[in-house]
Amino acid sequence: MSRKEGIEGEERRWEVVRLASNTIIIFTMFGASYFVVKSIDIGRMVRERKTEPVVGSIQSFLNEREYQILEENSLLESLEANEDVEATTSQERIEATISKRYDINHYDGIREQA
């Protein structure tokens, strides 16, 4: 897992979670708070770029650091395999999933959507 120094010297952790077969979320954590950096609708990307493989489409929407986070968390392989997971993408579900998985309860909102 990648780590960076956060605001006021607090450790900043980068995380990624796949909420649905067509949605992934990249977020950062500072202590008990998190901030969603990017929400990616993979289904929409595939529809818009029918000739590109899924991973190629994703790479075009991410900066180098965000793509590296996906690689570090083995998410690219699961996307290529088209693994089936729970299909819901609501903001409430994002908050509930991240809060439950990482035992935190603060949600700052989505800064950017692909």
Coordinates of C-alpha atoms in Angstrom, one line a residue:
M1 CA 0.0 0.0 0.0
S2 CA 1.3 3.4 -0.9
R3 CA 1.7 6.1 1.7
K4 CA 2.3 9.8 1.5
E5 CA 2.7 12.6 4.0
G6 CA -0.6 14.4 4.5
I7 CA -1.7 17.7 5.9
E8 CA 0.2 18.7 9.0
G9 CA 2.5 15.7 8.8
E10 CA -0.4 13.2 9.2
E11 CA 0.1 10.0 7.2
R12 CA -1.9 9.8 4.0
R13 CA -2.9 6.4 2.7
W14 CA -4.2 5.8 -0.8
E15 CA -6.8 3.1 -1.1
V16 CA -9.1 1.7 -3.8
V17 CA -12.3 -0.2 -3.6
R18 CA -14.5 -1.8 -6.3
L19 CA -18.2 -1.2 -5.4
A20 CA -19.8 -2.8 -8.4
S21 CA -18.8 -4.6 -11.5
N22 CA -18.8 -1.3 -13.3
T23 CA -17.5 1.1 -10.7
I24 CA -14.3 1.7 -8.9
I25 CA -13.4 4.3 -6.3
I26 CA -10.0 5.7 -5.5
F27 CA -9.7 7.6 -2.2
T28 CA -7.3 8.8 0.4
M29 CA -7.4 8.4 4.1
F30 CA -6.1 10.8 6.9
G31 CA -6.6 9.2 10.3
A32 CA -10.4 8.6 10.6
S33 CA -11.3 10.7 7.5
Y34 CA -11.4 9.9 3.9
F35 CA -11.8 11.8 0.6
V36 CA -12.9 10.2 -2.6
V37 CA -10.4 11.3 -5.3
K38 CA -12.0 9.6 -8.3
S39 CA -15.1 7.5 -9.1
I40 CA -14.8 5.6 -12.4
D41 CA -17.8 4.2 -14.2
I42 CA -16.2 1.4 -16.2
G43 CA -19.4 0.4 -18.0
R44 CA -19.7 3.9 -19.5
M45 CA -16.1 3.9 -20.6
V46 CA -16.5 0.6 -22.4
R47 CA -19.6 1.9 -24.1
E48 CA -17.9 5.1 -25.2
R49 CA -14.7 3.4 -26.3
K50 CA -15.9 0.1 -27.8
T51 CA -12.6 -0.8 -29.4
E52 CA -10.3 -0.4 -26.4
P53 CA -9.8 -3.1 -23.8
V54 CA -11.1 -2.2 -20.3
V55 CA -7.6 -1.6 -18.8
G56 CA -6.6 0.7 -21.7
S57 CA -9.8 2.7 -21.3
I58 CA -9.2 3.1 -17.5
Q59 CA -5.6 4.2 -18.0
S60 CA -6.7 7.1 -20.3
F61 CA -8.9 8.5 -17.5
L62 CA -6.3 8.3 -14.7
N63 CA -3.1 10.1 -13.9
E64 CA 0.0 8.0 -13.3
R65 CA -0.4 7.9 -9.5
E66 CA -4.1 6.8 -9.7
Y67 CA -3.2 4.0 -12.2
Q68 CA -0.4 2.8 -9.9
I69 CA -2.8 2.5 -7.0
L70 CA -5.0 0.2 -9.1
E71 CA -2.0 -1.9 -10.0
E72 CA -0.8 -2.1 -6.4
N73 CA -4.2 -3.3 -5.3
S74 CA -4.5 -6.0 -8.1
L75 CA -7.7 -4.3 -9.3
L76 CA -6.7 -4.3 -13.0
E77 CA -6.6 -8.1 -13.0
S78 CA -10.1 -8.3 -11.5
L79 CA -11.4 -5.9 -14.1
E80 CA -9.9 -7.9 -16.9
A81 CA -11.5 -11.0 -15.5
N82 CA -14.8 -9.2 -15.3
E83 CA -15.4 -10.5 -11.8
D84 CA -19.0 -10.2 -10.7
V85 CA -19.5 -8.1 -7.5
E86 CA -22.5 -6.3 -6.0
A87 CA -24.0 -3.9 -8.5
T88 CA -24.7 -0.6 -6.8
T89 CA -23.1 2.7 -7.2
S90 CA -25.0 5.2 -5.0
Q91 CA -23.1 7.7 -2.9
E92 CA -24.7 6.2 0.2
R93 CA -23.3 2.8 -0.8
I94 CA -19.8 4.3 -1.3
E95 CA -19.9 5.8 2.1
A96 CA -21.2 2.6 3.8
T97 CA -18.7 0.4 2.0
I98 CA -15.7 2.5 2.8
S99 CA -16.8 3.2 6.4
K100 CA -17.4 -0.5 7.1
R101 CA -14.3 -1.8 5.4
Y102 CA -11.9 0.8 6.9
D103 CA -13.7 1.5 10.2
I104 CA -14.2 5.2 9.6
N105 CA -17.2 7.4 9.4
H106 CA -16.3 10.7 7.7
Y107 CA -17.2 11.4 4.0
D108 CA -16.0 14.5 2.2
G109 CA -17.6 13.9 -1.2
I110 CA -16.5 13.1 -4.7
R111 CA -14.1 15.7 -6.1
E112 CA -13.9 14.4 -9.6
Q113 CA -15.8 11.9 -11.7
A114 CA -14.6 10.2 -14.9

